[in-house]
XYZ file of C-alpha atoms in Angstrom:
82
model
C 0.000 0.000 0.000
C 2.995 2.308 0.329
C 3.877 1.967 -3.371
C 3.073 4.786 -5.777
C 1.345 4.000 -9.058
C 1.283 6.894 -11.489
C -0.509 5.469 -14.535
C 2.420 6.367 -16.780
C 2.763 5.517 -20.439
C -0.911 5.823 -21.337
C -1.310 4.605 -24.899
C -4.529 5.218 -26.792
C -5.061 2.389 -29.253
C -7.604 1.648 -31.918
C -11.101 3.042 -32.111
C -13.412 0.226 -31.024
C -16.699 1.992 -31.652
C -18.060 5.415 -32.444
C -21.568 6.755 -32.072
C -23.149 10.203 -31.840
C -22.464 10.438 -28.079
C -18.898 9.151 -27.670
C -15.922 7.323 -29.154
C -14.670 4.122 -27.515
C -10.900 3.433 -27.537
C -8.677 0.591 -26.392
C -6.041 1.876 -23.940
C -3.082 0.526 -21.989
C -0.892 2.026 -19.260
C 1.925 0.940 -16.981
C 1.260 0.188 -13.310
C 4.325 -1.041 -11.488
C 5.623 -3.992 -13.489
C 2.232 -4.596 -15.107
C 0.599 -3.314 -18.267
C -3.069 -2.615 -17.605
C -5.541 -2.724 -20.491
C -8.889 -1.045 -20.594
C -11.454 0.975 -22.469
C -11.703 4.752 -22.648
C -14.943 6.378 -23.726
C -14.510 10.000 -24.834
C -17.719 12.026 -25.057
C -18.445 13.920 -28.268
C -17.978 17.672 -28.143
C -15.518 20.058 -26.603
C -13.883 19.028 -23.342
C -12.402 18.980 -20.907
C -14.421 16.093 -19.518
C -14.262 14.704 -15.963
C -12.708 11.248 -15.717
C -14.155 8.231 -13.956
C -12.343 4.926 -13.463
C -14.707 1.961 -13.220
C -13.413 -1.136 -11.441
C -15.507 -4.069 -12.617
C -14.557 -6.512 -9.868
C -13.747 -10.166 -10.440
C -14.411 -11.711 -13.841
C -13.358 -15.321 -14.446
C -10.108 -15.194 -16.498
C -11.502 -17.904 -18.800
C -14.149 -15.482 -20.109
C -12.463 -12.111 -19.507
C -12.024 -9.672 -22.394
C -10.863 -6.064 -22.135
C -13.792 -3.813 -21.326
C -16.018 -6.648 -20.178
C -18.341 -5.757 -17.344
C -20.327 -2.613 -16.554
C -21.314 -2.039 -20.202
C -24.567 -0.336 -19.206
C -22.741 1.986 -16.797
C -19.990 2.748 -19.312
C -22.548 3.764 -21.926
C -24.663 5.855 -19.545
C -21.716 7.747 -18.075
C -20.171 8.501 -21.491
C -23.536 9.832 -22.696
C -23.626 12.074 -19.605
C -20.198 13.582 -20.406
C -17.817 11.439 -18.330
């Protein structure tokens, strides 16, 4: 718990989806010795936009895919400008 994690080396990857409300990107960033993958939804329009990090909780590794979990919340929040 005393370690610092700064989310360095954020890399925005391919566009996964685009609609009238937001664009969905694949992202990765460094955290300690790990590379964390995720999804970044960027609302349409002029920012800046507030950022929310959603932690989906446990998903069985046998079925896990990046961005899996909380799809309804991801969509709602991006449509609301987060």
